[in-house]
Tab-separated table of C-alpha atoms and ligand atoms in Angstrom:
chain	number	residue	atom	x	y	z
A	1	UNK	CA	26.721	-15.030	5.360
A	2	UNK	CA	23.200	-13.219	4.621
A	3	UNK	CA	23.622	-9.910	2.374
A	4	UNK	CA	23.729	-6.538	3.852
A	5	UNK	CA	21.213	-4.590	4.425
A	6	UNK	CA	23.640	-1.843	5.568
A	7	UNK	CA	27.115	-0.579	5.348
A	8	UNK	CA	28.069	2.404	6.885
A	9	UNK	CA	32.017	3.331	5.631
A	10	UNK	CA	34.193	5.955	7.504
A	11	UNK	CA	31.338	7.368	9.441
A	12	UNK	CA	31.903	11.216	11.001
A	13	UNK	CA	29.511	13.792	12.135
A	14	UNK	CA	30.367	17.034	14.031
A	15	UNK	CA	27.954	19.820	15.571
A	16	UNK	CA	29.695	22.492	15.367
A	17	UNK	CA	33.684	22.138	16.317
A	18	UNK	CA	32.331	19.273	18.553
A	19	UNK	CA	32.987	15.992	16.801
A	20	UNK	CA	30.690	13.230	17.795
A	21	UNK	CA	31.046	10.023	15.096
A	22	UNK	CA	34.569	9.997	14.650
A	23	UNK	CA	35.002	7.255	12.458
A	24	UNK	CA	32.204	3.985	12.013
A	25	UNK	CA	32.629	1.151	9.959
A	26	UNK	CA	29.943	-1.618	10.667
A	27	UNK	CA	28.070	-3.841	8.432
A	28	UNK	CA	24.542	-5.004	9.568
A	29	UNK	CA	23.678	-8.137	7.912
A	30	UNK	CA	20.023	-9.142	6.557
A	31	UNK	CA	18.250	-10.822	10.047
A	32	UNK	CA	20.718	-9.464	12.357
A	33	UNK	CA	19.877	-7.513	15.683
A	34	UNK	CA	22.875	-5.774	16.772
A	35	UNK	CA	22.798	-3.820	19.688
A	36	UNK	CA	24.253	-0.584	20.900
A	37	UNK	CA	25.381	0.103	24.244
A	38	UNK	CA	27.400	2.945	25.952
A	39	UNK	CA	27.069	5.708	27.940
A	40	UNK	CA	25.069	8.993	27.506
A	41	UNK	CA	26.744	11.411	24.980
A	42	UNK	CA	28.715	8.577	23.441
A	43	UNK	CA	27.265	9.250	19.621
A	44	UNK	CA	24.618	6.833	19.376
A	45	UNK	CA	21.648	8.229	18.694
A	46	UNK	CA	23.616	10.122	16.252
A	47	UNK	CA	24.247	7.162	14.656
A	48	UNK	CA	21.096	6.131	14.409
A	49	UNK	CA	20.067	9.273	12.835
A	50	UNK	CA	22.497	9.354	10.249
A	51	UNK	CA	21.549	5.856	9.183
A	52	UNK	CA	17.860	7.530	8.021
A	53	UNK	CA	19.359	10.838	7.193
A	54	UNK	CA	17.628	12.807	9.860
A	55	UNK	CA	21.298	13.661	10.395
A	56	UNK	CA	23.682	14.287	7.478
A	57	UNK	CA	26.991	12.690	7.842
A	58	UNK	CA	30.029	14.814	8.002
A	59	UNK	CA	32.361	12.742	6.232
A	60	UNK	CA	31.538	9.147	5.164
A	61	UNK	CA	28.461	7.593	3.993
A	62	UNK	CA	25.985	5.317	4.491
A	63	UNK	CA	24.742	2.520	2.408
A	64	UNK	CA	21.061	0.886	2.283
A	65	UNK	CA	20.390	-2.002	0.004
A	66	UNK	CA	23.965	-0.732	-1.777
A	67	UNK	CA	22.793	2.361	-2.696
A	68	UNK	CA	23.812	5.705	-0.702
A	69	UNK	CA	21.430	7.066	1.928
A	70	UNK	CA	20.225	10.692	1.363
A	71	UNK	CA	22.790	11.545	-0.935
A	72	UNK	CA	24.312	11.161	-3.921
A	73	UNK	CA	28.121	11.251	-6.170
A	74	UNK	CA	27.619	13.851	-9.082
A	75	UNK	CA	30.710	14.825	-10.789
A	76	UNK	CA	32.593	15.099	-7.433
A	77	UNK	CA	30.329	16.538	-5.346
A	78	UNK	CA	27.823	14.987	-2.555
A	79	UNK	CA	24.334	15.988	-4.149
A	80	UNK	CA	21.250	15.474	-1.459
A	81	UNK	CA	18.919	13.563	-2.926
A	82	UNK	CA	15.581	14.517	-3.851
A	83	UNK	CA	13.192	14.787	-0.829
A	84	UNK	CA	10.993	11.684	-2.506
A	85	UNK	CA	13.982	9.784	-2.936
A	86	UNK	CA	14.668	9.817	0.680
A	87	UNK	CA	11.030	9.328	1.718
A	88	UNK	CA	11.366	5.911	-0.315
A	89	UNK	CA	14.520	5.153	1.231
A	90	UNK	CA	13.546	5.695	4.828
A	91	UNK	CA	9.938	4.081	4.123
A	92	UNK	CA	12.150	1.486	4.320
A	93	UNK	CA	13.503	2.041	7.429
A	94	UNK	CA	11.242	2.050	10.706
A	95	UNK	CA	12.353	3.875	13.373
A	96	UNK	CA	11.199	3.812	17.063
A	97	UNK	CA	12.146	6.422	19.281
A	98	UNK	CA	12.377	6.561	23.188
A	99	UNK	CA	9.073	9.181	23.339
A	100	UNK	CA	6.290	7.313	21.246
A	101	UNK	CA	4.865	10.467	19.550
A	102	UNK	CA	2.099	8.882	18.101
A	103	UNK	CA	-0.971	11.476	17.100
A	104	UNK	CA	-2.932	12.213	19.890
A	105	UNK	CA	-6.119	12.721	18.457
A	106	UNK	CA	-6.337	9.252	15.898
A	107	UNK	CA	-6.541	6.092	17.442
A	108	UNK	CA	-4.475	3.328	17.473
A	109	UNK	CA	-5.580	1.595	14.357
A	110	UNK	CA	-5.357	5.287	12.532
A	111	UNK	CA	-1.899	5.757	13.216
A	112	UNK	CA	-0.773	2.470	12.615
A	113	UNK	CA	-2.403	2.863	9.289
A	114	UNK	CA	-1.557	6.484	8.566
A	115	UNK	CA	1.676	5.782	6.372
A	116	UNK	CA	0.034	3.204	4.305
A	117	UNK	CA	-2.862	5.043	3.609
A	118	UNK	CA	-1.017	8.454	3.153
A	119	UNK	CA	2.659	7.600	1.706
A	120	UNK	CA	1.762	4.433	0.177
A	121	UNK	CA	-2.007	4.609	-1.290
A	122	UNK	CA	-2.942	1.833	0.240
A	123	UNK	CA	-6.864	1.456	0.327
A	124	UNK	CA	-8.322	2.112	3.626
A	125	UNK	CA	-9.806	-1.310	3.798
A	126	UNK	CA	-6.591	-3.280	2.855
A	127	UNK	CA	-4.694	-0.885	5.651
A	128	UNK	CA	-7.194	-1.426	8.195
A	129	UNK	CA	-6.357	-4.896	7.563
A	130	UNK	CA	-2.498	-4.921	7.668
A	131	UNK	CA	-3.525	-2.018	11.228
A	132	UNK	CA	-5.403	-4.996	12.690
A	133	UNK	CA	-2.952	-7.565	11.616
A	134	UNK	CA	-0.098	-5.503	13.471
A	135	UNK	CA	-1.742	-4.797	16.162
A	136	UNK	CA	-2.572	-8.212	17.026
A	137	UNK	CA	1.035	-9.007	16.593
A	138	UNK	CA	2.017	-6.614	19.042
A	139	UNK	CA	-0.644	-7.588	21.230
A	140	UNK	CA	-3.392	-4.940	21.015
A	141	UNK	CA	-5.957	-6.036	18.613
A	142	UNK	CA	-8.651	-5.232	21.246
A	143	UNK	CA	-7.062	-1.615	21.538
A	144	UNK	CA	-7.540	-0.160	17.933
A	145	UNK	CA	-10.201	2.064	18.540
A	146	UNK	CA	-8.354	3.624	21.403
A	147	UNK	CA	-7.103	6.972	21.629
A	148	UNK	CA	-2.772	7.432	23.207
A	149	UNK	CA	-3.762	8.960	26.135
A	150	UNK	CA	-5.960	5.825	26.962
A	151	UNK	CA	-3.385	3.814	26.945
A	152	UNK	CA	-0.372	3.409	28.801
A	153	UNK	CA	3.137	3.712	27.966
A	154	UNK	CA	4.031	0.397	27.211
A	155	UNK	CA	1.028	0.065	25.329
A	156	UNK	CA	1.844	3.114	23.453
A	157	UNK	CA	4.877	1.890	22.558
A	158	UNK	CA	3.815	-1.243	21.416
A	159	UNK	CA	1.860	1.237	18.704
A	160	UNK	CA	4.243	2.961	17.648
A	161	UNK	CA	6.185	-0.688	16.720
A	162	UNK	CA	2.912	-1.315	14.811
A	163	UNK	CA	3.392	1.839	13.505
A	164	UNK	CA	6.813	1.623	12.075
A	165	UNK	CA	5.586	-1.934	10.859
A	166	UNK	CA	3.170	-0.478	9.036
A	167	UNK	CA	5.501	0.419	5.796
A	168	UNK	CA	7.197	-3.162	6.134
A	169	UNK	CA	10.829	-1.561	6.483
A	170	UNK	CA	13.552	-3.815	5.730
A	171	UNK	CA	15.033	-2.866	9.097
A	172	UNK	CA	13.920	-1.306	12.600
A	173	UNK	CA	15.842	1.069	14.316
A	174	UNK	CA	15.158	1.832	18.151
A	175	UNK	CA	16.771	4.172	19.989
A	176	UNK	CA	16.187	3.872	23.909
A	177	UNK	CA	12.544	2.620	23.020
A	178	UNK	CA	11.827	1.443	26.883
A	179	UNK	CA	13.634	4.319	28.707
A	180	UNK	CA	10.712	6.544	29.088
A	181	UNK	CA	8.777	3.417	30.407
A	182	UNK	CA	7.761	2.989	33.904
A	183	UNK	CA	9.666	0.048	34.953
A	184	UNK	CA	7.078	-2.339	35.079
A	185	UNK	CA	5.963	-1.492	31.426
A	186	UNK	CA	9.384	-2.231	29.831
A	187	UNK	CA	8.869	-5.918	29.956
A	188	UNK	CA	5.968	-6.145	27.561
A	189	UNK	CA	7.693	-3.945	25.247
A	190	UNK	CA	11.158	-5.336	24.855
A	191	UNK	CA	9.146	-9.252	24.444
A	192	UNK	CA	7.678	-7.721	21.063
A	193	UNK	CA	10.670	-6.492	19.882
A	194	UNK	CA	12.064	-10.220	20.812
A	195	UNK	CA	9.423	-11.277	18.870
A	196	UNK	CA	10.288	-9.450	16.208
A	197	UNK	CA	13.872	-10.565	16.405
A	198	UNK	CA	12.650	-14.186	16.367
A	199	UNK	CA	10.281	-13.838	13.565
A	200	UNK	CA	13.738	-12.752	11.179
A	201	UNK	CA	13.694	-8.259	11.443
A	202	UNK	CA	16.949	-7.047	10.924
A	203	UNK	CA	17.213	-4.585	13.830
A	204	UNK	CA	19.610	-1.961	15.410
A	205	UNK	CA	18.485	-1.220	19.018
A	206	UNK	CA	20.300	1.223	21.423
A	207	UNK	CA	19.165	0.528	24.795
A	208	UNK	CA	20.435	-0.094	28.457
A	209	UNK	CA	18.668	-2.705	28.852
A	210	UNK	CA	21.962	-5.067	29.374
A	211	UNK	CA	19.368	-8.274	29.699
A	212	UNK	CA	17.582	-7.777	26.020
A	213	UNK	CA	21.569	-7.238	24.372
A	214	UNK	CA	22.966	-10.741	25.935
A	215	UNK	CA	19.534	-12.686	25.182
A	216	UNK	CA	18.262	-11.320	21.938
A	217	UNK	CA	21.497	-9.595	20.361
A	218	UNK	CA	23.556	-11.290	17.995
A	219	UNK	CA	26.035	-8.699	18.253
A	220	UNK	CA	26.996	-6.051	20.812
A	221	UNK	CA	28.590	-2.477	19.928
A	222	UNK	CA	29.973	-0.390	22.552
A	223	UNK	CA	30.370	3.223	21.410
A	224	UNK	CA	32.441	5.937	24.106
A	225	UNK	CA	33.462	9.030	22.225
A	226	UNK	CA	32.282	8.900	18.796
A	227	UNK	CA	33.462	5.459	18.167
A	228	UNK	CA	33.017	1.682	18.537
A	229	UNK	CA	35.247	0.995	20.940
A	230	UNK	CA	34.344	-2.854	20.748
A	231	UNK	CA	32.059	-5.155	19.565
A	232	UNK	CA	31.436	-8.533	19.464
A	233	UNK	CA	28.851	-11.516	20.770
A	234	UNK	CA	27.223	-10.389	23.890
A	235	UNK	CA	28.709	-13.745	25.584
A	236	UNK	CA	32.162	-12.335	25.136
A	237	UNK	CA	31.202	-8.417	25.809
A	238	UNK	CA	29.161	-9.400	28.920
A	239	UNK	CA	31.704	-11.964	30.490
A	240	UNK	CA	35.055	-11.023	28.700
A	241	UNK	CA	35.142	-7.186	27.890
A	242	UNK	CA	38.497	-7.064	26.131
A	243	UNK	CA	38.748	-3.073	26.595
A	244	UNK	CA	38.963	-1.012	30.210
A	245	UNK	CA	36.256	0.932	28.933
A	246	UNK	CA	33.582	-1.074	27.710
A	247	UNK	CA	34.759	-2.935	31.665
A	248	UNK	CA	34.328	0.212	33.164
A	249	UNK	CA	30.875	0.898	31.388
A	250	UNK	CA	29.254	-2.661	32.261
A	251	UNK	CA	30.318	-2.492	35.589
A	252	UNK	CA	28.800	0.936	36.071
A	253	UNK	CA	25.362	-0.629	34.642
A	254	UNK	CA	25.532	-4.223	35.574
A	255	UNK	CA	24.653	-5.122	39.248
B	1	ADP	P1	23.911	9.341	22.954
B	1	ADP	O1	22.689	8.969	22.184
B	1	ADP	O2	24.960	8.288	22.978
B	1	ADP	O3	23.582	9.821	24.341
B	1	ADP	P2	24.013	11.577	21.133
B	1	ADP	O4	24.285	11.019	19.790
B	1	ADP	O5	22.626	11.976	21.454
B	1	ADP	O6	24.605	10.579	22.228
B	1	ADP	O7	24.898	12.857	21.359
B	1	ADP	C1	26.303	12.866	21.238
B	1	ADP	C2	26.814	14.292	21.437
B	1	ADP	O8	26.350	15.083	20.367
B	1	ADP	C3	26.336	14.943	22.699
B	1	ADP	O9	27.404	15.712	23.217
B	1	ADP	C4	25.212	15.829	22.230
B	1	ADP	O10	25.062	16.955	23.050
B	1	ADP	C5	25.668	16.230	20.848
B	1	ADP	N1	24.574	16.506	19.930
B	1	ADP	C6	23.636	15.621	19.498
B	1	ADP	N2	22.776	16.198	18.643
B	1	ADP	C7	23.199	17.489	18.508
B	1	ADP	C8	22.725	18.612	17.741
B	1	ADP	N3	21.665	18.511	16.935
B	1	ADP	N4	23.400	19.762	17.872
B	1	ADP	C9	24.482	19.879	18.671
B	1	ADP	N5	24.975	18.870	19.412
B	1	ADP	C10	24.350	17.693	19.335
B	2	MG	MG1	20.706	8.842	22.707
């Protein structure tokens, strides 16, 4: 089996009184796309966050590369790590979200090549470079001197992949990254992130789309209430849900 790239252990966030990761153990293995599905509320873009720290975990902990995320064991006591510590760790770690949020007023090549340039010295000539490289990749290499709001969705999206590229993260996380899309833009964009998935990323996507989890998933999570109610290969989650839930769920969103 290929080494993990994460290992989240005993997982639990709460807002408040209101619990919402009640308990997640799940190991994502170097190449792996899994895929998380279940309905709205259900805790995963929490999960998500707390893999990067943009959330802090409750209870639990994370694990990237072996080695805790955001925080650290001193004499007893969970000690946050320092700020550039984290930046290193979640340079590491691309994230796409459903709203693209690129910068409105650089083009496409100068966001892609923002992070190199800015958080990892890159020379501008060797980042224009990789920028080009990525863009091509995601199929826009005659779009890099083009501002966002010349583009459309699905091209902006497409971007902010390159974006998150950019810092060659060990894994990409999306969460949603086509639900904001015009329907007839979602194709282009879930075909890079197959691409992506062919070419070896390790990935974690939440997403509805049901067709991307059975054809480019290796694995399939369904989350209701703060924890993974079941998971396995998206043959047996798509045709044999073992759970009334995760039944109920697919046939809410399969039709
Ligand atoms: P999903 O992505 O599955 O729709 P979320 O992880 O976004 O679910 O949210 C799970 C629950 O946590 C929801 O009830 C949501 O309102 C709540 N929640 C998420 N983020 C916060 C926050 N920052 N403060 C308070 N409640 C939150
Ligand atoms: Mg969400």
């Amino acid at each position: 089996m290929a080494e993990p790239i994460i290992v989240i252990e005993g997982l639990k966030k709460s807002f408040g009184k209101l619990e919402v990761l009640k308990g997640i153990d799940l190991t994502i293995r170097k190449g792996e796309v899994v895929v998380v599905i279940g309905p709205s509320g259900s805790g995963k873009s929490t999960l998500l966050r707390c893999i990067n720290f943009l959330e802090q975990p409750t209870a639990g902990r994370v694990l990237f590369h072996g080695e805790e995320v955001g925080q650290r064991l001193v004499g007893g006591r969970l000690v946050p790590l320092p700020e550039k510590v984290l930046d290193q760790q979640r340079a590491r770690m691309g994230m796409v979200f459903q709203r693209f949020n690129l910068f409105p007023h650089m083009t496409a090549l100068e966001n892609v090549i923002e992070a190199p340039v800015q958080v990892r010295r890159m020379p501008r000539a060797e980042a224009e470079e990789l920028g080009l490289r990525l863009l091509r990749r995601v199929g826009l290499a005659d779009k890099a001197s083009q501002y966002p709001n010349f583009l459309s969705g699905g091209q902006q999206q497409r971007v902010a992949i390159a974006r998150a590229l950019a810092m060659e993260p060990d894994v990409m996380l999306f969460d949603e990254p086509t639900s904001a899309l015009d329907p007839e833009l979602v194709g282009e964009v879930l075909q890079v992130m197959q691409d992506l998935a062919n070419d070896g990323m390790t990935m974690v996507v939440v997403t509805h789309e049901m067709g991307f989890a059975r054809e480019v998933g290796d694995r399939v999570l369904f989350m209701d209430g703060g924890l993974i109610v079941e998971e396995g290969p998206p043959e047996q989650i798509f045709s044999e849900p073992r759970h009334p839930r995760t039944r109920e769920f697919l046939s809410k969103v399969l039709h």
